[in-house]
Short mmCIF file of C-alpha atoms in Angstrom, two decimals:
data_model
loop_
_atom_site.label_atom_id
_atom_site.label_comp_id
_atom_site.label_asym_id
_atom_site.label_seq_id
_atom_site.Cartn_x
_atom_site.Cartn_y
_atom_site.Cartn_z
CA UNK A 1 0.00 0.00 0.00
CA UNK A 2 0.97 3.64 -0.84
CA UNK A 3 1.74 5.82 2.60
CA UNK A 4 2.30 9.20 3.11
CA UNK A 5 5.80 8.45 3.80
CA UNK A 6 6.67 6.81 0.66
CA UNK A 7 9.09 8.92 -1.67
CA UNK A 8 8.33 9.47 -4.96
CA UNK A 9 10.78 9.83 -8.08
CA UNK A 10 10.40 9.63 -11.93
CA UNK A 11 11.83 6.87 -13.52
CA UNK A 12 15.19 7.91 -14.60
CA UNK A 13 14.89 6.22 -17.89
CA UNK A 14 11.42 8.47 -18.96
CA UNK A 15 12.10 11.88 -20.56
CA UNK A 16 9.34 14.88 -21.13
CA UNK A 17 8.40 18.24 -21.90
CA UNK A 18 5.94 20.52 -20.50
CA UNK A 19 4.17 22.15 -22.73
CA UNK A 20 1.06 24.57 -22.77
CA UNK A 21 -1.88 22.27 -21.01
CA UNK A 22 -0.16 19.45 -20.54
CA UNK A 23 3.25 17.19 -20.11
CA UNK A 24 4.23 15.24 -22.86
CA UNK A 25 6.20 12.25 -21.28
CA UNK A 26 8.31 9.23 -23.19
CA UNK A 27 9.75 5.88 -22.26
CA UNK A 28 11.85 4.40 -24.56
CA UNK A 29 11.27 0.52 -22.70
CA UNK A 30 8.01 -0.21 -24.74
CA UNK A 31 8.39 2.94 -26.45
CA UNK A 32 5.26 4.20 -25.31
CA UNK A 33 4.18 7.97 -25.15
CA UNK A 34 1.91 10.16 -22.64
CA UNK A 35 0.04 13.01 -22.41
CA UNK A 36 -0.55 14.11 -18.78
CA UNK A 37 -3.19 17.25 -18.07
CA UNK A 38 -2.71 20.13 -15.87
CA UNK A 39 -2.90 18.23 -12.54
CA UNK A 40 -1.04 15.18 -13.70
CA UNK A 41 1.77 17.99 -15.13
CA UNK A 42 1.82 20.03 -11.57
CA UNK A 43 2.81 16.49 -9.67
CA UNK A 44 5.32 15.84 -12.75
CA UNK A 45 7.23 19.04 -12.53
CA UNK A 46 7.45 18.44 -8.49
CA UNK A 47 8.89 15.17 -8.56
CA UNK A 48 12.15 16.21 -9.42
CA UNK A 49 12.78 17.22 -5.78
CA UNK A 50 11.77 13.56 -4.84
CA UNK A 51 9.26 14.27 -2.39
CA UNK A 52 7.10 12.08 -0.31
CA UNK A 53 3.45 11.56 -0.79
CA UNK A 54 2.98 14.11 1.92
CA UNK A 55 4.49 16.39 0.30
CA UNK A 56 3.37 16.09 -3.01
CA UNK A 57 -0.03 16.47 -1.19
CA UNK A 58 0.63 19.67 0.65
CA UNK A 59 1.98 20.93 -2.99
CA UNK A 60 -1.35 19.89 -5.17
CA UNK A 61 -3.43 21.13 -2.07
CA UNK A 62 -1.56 24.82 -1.89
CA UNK A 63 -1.27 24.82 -5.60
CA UNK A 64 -5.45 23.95 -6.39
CA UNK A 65 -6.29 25.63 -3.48
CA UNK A 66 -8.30 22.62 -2.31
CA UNK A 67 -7.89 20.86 1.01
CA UNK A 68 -5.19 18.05 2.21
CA UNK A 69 -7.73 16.02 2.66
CA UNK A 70 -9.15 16.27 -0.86
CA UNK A 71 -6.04 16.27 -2.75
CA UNK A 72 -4.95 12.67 -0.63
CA UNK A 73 -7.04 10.37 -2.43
CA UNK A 74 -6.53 11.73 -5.63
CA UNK A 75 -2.49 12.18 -5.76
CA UNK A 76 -2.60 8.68 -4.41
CA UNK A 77 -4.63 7.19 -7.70
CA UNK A 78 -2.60 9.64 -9.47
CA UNK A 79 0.82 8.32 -8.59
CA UNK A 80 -0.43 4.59 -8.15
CA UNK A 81 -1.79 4.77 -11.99
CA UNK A 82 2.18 6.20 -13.20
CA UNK A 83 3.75 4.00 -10.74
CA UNK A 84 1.73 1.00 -13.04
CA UNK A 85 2.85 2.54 -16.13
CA UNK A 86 6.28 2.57 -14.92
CA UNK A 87 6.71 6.21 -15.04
CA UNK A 88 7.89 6.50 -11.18
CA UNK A 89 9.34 4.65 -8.85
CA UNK A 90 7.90 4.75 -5.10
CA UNK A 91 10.82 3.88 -2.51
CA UNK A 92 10.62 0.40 -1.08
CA UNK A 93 8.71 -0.07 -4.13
CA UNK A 94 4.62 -1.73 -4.51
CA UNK A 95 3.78 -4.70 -2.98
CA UNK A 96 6.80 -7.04 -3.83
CA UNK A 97 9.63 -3.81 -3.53
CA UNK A 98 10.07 -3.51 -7.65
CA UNK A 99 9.71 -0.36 -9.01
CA UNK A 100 6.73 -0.50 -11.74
CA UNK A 101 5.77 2.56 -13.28
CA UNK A 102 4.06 5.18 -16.22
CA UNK A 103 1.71 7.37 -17.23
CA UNK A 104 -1.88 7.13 -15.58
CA UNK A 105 -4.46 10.15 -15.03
CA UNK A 106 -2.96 10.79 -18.55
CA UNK A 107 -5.65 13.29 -20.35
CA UNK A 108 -5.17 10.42 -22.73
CA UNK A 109 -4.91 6.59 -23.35
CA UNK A 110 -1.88 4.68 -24.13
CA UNK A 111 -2.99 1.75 -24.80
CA UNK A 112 -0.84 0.31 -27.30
CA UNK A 113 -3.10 0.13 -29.89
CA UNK A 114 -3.75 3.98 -29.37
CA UNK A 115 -0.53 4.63 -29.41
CA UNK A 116 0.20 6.01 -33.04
CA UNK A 117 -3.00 8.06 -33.37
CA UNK A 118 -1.77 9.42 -29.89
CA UNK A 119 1.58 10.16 -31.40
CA UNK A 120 0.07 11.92 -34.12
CA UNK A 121 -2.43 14.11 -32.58
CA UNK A 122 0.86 15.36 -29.93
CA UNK A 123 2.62 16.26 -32.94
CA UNK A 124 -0.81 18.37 -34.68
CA UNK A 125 -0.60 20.21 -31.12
CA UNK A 126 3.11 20.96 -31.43
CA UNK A 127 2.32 21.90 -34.82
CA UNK A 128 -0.32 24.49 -33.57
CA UNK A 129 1.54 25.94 -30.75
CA UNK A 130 4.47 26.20 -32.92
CA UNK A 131 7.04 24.03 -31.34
CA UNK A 132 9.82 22.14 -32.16
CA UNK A 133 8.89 18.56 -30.93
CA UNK A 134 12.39 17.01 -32.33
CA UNK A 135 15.68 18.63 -33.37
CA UNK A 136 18.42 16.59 -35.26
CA UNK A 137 22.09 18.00 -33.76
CA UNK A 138 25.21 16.83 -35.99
CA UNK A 139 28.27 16.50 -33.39
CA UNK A 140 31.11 16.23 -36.33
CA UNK A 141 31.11 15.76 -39.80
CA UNK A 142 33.72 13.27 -39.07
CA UNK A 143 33.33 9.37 -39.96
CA UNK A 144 35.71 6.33 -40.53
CA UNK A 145 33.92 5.45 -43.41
CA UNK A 146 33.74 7.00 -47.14
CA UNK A 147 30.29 5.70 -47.94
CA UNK A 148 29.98 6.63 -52.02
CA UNK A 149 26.66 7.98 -52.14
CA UNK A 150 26.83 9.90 -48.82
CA UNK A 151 26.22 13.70 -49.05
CA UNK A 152 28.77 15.29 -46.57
CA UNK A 153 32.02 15.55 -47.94
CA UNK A 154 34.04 18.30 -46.00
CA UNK A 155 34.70 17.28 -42.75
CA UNK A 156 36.97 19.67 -40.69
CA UNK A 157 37.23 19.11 -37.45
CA UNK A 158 38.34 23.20 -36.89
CA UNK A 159 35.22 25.38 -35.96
CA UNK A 160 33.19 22.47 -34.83
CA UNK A 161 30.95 22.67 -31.62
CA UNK A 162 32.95 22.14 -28.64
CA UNK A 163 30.78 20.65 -25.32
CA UNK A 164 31.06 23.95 -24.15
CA UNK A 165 29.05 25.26 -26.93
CA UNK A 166 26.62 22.20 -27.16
CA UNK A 167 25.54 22.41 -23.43
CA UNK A 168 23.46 25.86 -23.84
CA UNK A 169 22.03 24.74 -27.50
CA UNK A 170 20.65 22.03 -25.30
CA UNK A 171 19.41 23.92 -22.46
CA UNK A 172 17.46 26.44 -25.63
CA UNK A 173 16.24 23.45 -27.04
CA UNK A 174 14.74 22.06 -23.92
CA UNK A 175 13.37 25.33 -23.75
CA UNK A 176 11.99 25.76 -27.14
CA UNK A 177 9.62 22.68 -25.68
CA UNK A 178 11.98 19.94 -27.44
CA UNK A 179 11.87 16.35 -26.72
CA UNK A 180 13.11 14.44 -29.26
CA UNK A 181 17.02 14.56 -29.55
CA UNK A 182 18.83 12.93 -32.04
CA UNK A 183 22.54 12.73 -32.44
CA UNK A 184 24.50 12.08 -35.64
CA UNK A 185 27.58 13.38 -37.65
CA UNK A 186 29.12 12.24 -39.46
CA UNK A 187 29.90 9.51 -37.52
CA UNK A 188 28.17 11.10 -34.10
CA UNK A 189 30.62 7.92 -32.03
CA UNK A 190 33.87 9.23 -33.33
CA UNK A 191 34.08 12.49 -31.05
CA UNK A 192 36.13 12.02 -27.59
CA UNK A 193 33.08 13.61 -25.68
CA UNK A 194 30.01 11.93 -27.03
CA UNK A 195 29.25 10.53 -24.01
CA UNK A 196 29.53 14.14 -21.72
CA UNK A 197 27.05 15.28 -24.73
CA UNK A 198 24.88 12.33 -24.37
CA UNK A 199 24.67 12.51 -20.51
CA UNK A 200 24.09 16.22 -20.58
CA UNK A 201 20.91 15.65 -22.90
CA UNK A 202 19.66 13.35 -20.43
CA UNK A 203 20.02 15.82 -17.68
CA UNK A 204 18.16 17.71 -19.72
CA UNK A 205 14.99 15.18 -20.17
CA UNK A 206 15.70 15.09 -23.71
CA UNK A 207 14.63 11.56 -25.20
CA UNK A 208 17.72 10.74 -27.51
CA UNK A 209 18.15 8.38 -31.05
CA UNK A 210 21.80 7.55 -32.25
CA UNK A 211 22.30 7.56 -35.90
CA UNK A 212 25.57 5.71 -36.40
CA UNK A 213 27.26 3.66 -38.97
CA UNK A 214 27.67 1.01 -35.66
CA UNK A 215 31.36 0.12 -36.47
CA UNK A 216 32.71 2.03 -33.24
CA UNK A 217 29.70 0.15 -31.17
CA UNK A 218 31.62 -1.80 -28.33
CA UNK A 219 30.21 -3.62 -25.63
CA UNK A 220 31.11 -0.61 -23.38
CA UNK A 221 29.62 1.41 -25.52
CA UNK A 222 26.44 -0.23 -25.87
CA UNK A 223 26.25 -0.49 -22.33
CA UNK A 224 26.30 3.22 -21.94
CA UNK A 225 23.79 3.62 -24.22
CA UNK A 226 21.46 1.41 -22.50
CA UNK A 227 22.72 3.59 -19.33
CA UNK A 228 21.09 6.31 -20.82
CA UNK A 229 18.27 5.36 -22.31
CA UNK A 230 18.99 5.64 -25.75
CA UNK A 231 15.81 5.48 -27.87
CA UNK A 232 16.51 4.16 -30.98
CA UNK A 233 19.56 3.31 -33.08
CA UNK A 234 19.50 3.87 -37.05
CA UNK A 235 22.12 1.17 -38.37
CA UNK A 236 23.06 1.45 -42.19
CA UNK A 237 23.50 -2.05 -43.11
CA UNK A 238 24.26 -1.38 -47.15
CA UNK A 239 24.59 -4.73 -48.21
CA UNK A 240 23.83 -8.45 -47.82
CA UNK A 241 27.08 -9.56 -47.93
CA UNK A 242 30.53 -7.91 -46.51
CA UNK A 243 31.85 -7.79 -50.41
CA UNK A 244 28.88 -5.23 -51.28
CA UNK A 245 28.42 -3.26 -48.13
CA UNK A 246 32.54 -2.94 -47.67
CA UNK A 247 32.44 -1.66 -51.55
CA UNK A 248 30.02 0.98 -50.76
CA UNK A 249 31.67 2.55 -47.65
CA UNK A 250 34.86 1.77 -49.11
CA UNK A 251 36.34 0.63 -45.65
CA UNK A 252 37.00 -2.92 -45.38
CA UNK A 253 35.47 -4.47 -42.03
CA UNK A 254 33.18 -2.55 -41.91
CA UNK A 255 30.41 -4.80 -42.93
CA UNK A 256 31.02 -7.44 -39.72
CA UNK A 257 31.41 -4.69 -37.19
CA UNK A 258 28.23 -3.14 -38.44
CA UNK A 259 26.68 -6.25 -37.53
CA UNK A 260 28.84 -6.82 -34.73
CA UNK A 261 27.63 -3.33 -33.45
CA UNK A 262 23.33 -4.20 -33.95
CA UNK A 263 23.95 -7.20 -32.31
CA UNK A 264 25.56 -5.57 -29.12
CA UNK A 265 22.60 -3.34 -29.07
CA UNK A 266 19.69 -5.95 -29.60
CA UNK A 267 21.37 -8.00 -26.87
CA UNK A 268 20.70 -5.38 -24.51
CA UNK A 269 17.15 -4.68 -25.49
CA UNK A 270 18.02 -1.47 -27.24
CA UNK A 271 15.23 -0.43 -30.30
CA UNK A 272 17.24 -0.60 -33.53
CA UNK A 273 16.12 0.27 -36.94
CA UNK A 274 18.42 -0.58 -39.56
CA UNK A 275 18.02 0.91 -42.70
CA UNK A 276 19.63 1.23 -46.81
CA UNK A 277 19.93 3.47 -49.60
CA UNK A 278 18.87 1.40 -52.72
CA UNK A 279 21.41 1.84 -55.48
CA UNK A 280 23.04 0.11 -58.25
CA UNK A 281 25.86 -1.49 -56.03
CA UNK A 282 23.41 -3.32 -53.77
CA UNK A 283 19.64 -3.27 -54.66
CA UNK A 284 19.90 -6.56 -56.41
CA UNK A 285 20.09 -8.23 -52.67
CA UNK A 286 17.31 -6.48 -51.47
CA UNK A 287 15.94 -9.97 -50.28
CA UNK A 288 18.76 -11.06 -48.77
CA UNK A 289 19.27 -7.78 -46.89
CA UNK A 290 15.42 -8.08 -45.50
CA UNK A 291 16.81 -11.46 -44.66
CA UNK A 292 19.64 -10.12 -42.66
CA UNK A 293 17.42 -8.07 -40.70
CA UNK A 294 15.06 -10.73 -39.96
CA UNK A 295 18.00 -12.93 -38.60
CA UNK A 296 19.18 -10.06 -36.45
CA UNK A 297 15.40 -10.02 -34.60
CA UNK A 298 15.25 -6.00 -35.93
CA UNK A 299 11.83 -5.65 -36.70
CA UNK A 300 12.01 -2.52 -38.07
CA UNK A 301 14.00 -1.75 -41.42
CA UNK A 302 13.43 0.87 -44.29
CA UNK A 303 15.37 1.26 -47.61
CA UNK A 304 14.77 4.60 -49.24
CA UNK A 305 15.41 5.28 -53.44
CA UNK A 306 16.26 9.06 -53.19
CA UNK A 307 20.21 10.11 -52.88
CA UNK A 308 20.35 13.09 -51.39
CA UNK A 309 23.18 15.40 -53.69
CA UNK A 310 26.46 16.06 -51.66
CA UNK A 311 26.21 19.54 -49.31
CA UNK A 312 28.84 21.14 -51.60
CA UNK A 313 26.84 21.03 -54.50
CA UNK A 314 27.71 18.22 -56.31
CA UNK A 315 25.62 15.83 -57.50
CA UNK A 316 28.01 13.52 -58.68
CA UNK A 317 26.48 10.70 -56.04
CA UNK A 318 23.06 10.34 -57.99
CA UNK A 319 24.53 8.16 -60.68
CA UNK A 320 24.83 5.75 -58.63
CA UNK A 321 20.92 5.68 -58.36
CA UNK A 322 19.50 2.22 -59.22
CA UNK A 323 18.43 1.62 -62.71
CA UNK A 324 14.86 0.81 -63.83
CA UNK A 325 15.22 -2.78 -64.71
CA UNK A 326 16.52 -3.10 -60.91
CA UNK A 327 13.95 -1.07 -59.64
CA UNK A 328 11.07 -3.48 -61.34
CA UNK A 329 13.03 -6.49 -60.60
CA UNK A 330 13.36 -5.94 -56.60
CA UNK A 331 9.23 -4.70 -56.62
CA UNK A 332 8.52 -8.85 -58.40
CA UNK A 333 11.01 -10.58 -55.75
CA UNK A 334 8.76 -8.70 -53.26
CA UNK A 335 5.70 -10.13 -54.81
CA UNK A 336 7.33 -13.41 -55.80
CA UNK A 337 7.98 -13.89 -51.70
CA UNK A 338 4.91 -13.04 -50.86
CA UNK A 339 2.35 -14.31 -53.16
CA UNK A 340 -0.72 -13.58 -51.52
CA UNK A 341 -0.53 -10.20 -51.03
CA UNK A 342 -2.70 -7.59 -52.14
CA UNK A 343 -1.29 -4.93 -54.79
CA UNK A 344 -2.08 -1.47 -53.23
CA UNK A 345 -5.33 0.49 -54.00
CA UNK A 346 -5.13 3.43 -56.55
CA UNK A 347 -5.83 6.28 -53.75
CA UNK A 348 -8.78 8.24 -54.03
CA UNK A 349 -8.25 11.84 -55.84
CA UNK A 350 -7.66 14.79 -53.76
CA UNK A 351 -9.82 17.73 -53.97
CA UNK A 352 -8.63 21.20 -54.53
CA UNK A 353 -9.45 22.36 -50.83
CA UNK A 354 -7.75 19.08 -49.30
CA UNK A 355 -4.44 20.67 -51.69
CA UNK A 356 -4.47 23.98 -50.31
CA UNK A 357 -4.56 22.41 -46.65
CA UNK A 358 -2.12 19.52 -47.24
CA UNK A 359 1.40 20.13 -45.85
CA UNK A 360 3.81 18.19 -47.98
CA UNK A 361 7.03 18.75 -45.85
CA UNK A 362 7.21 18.79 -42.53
CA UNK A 363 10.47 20.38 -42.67
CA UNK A 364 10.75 23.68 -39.91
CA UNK A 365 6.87 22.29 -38.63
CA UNK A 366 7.96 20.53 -35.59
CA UNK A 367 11.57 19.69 -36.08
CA UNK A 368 15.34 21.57 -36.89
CA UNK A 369 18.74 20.94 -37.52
CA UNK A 370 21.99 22.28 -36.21
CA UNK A 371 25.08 20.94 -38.33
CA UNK A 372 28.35 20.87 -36.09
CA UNK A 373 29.32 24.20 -36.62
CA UNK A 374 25.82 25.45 -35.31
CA UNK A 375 24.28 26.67 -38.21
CA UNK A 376 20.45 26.32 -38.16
CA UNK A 377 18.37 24.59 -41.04
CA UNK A 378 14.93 23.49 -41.47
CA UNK A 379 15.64 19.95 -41.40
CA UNK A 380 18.33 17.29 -42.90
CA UNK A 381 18.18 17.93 -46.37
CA UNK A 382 17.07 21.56 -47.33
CA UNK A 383 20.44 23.66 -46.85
CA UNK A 384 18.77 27.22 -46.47
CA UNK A 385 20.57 28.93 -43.43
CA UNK A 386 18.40 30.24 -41.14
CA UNK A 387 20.77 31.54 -38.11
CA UNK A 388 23.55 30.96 -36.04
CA UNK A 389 23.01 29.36 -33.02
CA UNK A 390 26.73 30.38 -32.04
CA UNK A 391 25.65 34.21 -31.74
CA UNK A 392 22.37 34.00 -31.81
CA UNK A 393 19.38 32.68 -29.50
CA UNK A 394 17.52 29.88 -31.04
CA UNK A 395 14.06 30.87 -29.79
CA UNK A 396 15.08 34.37 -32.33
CA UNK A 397 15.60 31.75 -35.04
CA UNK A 398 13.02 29.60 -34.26
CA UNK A 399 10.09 32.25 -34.22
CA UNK A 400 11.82 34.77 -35.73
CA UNK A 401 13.35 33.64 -39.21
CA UNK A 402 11.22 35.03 -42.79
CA UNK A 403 13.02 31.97 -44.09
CA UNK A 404 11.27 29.74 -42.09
CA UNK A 405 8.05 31.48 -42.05
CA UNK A 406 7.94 30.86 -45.48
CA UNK A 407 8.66 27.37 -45.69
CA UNK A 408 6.00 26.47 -43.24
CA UNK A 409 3.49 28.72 -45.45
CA UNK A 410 4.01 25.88 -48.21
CA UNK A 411 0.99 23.71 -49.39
CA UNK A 412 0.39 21.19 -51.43
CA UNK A 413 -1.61 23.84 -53.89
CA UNK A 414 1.65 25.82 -53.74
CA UNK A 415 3.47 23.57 -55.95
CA UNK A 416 2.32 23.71 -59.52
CA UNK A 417 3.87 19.84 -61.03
CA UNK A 418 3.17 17.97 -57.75
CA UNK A 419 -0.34 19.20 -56.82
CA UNK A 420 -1.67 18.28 -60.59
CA UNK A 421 0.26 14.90 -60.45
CA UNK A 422 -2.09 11.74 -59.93
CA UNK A 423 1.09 10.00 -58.21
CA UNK A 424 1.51 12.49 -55.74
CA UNK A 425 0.03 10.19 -52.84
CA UNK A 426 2.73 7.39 -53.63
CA UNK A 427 5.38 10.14 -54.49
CA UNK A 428 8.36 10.24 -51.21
CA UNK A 429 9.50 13.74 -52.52
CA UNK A 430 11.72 15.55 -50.65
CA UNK A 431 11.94 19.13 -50.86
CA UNK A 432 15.19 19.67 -49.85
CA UNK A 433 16.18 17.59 -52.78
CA UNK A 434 13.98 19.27 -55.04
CA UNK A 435 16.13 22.42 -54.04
CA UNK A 436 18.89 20.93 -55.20
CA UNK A 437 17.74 19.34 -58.19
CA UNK A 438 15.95 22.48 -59.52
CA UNK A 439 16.58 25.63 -57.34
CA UNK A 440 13.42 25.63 -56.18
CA UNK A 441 10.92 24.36 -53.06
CA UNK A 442 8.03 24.45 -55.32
CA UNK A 443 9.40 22.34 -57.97
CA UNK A 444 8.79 18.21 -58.75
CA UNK A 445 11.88 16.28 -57.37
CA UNK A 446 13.49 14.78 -60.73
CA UNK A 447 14.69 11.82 -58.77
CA UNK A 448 11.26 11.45 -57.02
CA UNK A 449 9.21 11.69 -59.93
CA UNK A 450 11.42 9.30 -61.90
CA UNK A 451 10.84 6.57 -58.71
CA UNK A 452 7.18 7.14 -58.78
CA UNK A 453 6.68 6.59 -62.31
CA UNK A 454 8.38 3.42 -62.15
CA UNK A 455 6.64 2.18 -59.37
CA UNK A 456 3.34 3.05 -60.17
CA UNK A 457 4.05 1.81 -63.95
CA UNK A 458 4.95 -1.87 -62.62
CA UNK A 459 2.08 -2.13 -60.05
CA UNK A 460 -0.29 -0.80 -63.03
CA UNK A 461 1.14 -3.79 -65.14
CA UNK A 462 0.62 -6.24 -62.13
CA UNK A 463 -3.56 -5.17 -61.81
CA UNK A 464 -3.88 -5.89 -65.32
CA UNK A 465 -2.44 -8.81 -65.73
CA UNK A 466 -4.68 -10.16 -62.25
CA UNK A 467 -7.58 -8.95 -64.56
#
């Protein structure tokens, strides 16, 4: 039974954000989310002293103006209900002394089948109250691999971020109303002081992914990582085979301590996602890379078509974009490995008024990037400066910046080619490729299109020949 004398602490492993009217709250074990309202956010925000039921009492009581006696019964549900999702963790523990814990009086469900829809209607509310939900922070533009089609190719070391300089990015970015942290490069593993970054962002309550090429992933390191709480790790596993994937990043090795690295991580129960770029050098063992990652227990992979051009303006590394006949090939061994599945439905049309309120980048919506020098962009892939975050506070950038003002304007009426294209619902443009392709945000994405019209040309072929 809960007493007044218990002490009361979050679960160190649970990170949040207090927004307007509520706390948003996530824990990376079961990767489940929470909303908590105003009453469930008051008790959140006083936790961090650790008090005792008492306390936490007194502080409801005083802060609702209600009486002691009132507020009793209902911080006790309150922090019994989080203590069941395994959000806190009472001392001397429930019942059998084991900590058990999350989100309960939540001002919504989290039942796991309500999970995604949950997810998605905390990101519409970031989306209205304008704030950044997830920022994507490059620590170096340094890596131990050459991977061919990759789009950084300067990477010196002079001018980047020092900790020093991180730490108050951070401490703006928790303050923006950030959550979502995640750290990459480069290789993000190759700086001296990841881990002082790392730890500092968990300080902070940020909830934070590792995107890594998993080659420097030892078992000390993955054992820090599951210190912290690390989210999720996004693996580039490149090809089936050490011959292919070693070709592509042009280090030899690098294939079996890729592998090596995933493995070190799954042991230890940490999410990891591993993911490809289909191209010419590897697409043809598309099968036997989805094989891979079923023998590895990852049950989450995605392979993506685009190559985003290199940052200096070359876009030498689209030629190695797959070719047609590849393309068609690796959509049959899909359908040749699973027989009985259903070709996807033609989506139904979109009406003018759904265009004009259709956003069709989230770029600068909920989400920024700061490279490793601390320049400010809208996201990964569209290289329009928006400030300095060196010289200049991000909350100025943030709410501040024509550039992104603009950007967030865009619909999907807004862009002539797209909007009349009947492929635009199984189009993956990207606009920040688009920019590079054609100089502008409003233009069709060459290499998109071309991937779209391929696609949709072989699944056409497949409905007629079922009819």
């Amino acid at each position: 039974m809960l007493s007044l004398a218990h002490t009361i602490a979050r679960n160190p492993r649970t990170a949040s954000r207090t927004w307007p009217a509520e706390t948003v709250v996530y824990l990376p074990d079961g990767n489940t989310i929470h909303s908590l309202n105003e009453t469930a956010s008051v008790v959140w925000e006083f936790l961090i002293h650790r008090p005792t039921v008492a306390q936490i009492v007194r502080h409801v009581a005083h802060e609702f103006e209600v009486s002691e006696e009132q507020a009793t019964q209902d911080v006790k549900t309150l922090l019994e209900t989080l203590a069941a999702r395994n959000l806190v963790i009472f001392s001397g523990g429930l019942d059998d002394g084991n900590a058990r814990g999350v989100s309960a009086t939540a001002r919504e469900s989290d039942k796991a089948e309500r999970q995604i829809p949950l997810l998605y209607r905390i990101k519409d509310r970031a989306r209205e109250q304008n704030i950044p939900m997830h920022a994507l922070l490059e620590l170096t533009n340094n890596c131990n691999l050459w991977c061919r089609h990759c789009y950084i190719t300067h990477r010196p070391a002079k001018g980047e971020l020092t900790l020093d300089e991180i730490k108050p990015i951070l401490d703006q970015l928790a303050d923006l109303g950030v959550l979502f942290l995640t750290l990459t490069g480069g290789e993000a593993l190759s700086r001296k002081d990841f881990f002082s970054i790392a730890e500092y962002a968990r300080q902070r309550d940020f909830s934070f992914s590792l995107f890594t090429n998993g080659t420097l992933i030892t078992p000390s390191v993955a054992d820090r990582l599951k210190e912290l709480a690390l989210e999720r790790a996004e693996i580039s596993i490149l090809g089936a085979t050490a011959a292919t994937h070693d070709a592509i990043t042009q280090v030899e090795g690098s294939f079996e301590k890729a592998i090596e690295g995933a493995r070190l991580l799954i042991d230890r129960g940490i999410n990891v996602q591993l993911k490809t770029t289909w191209m010419k050098l590897n697409i043809d063992e598309s099968e036997e890379i989805r094989d891979l990652v079923d023998s590895l227990g990852v049950t989450s992979f995605r392979g993506g078509n685009l190559i985003i051009h290199r940052r200096d303006g070359s876009s030498e590394n689209s030629s190695l974009a797959a070719e047609e006949s590849q393309m068609r090939a690796m959509q049959q061994r899909r359908l040749d490995r699973h027989p009985g599945a259903q070709l996807p439905p033609d989506p139904p049309p979109l009406s003018e008024e759904q265009k004009k309120d259709i956003i069709p980048c989230g770029a600068g919506q909920t989400s920024l990037r700061i490279d490793a020098y601390g320049n400010v962009y809208p996201c990964a892939a569209i290289n329009v400066l928006l400030g300095d975050a060196k010289t200049t506070p991000l909350a100025e950038i943030w709410y501040g910046s024509e550039e992104l003002e603009k950007i967030r304007a865009i619909r999907l009426a807004d862009l002539p080619e797209c909007s009349a294209c009947a492929l635009w619902q199984r189009c993956t443009r990207c606009a920040g490729l688009a920019l590079m392709e054609t100089g502008s945000l409003f233009a069709a994405s060459p290499q998109a299109c071309r991937v779209a019209r391929i696609q949709h040309k072989f699944l056409e072929e497949k409905q007629c020949e079922l009819q």
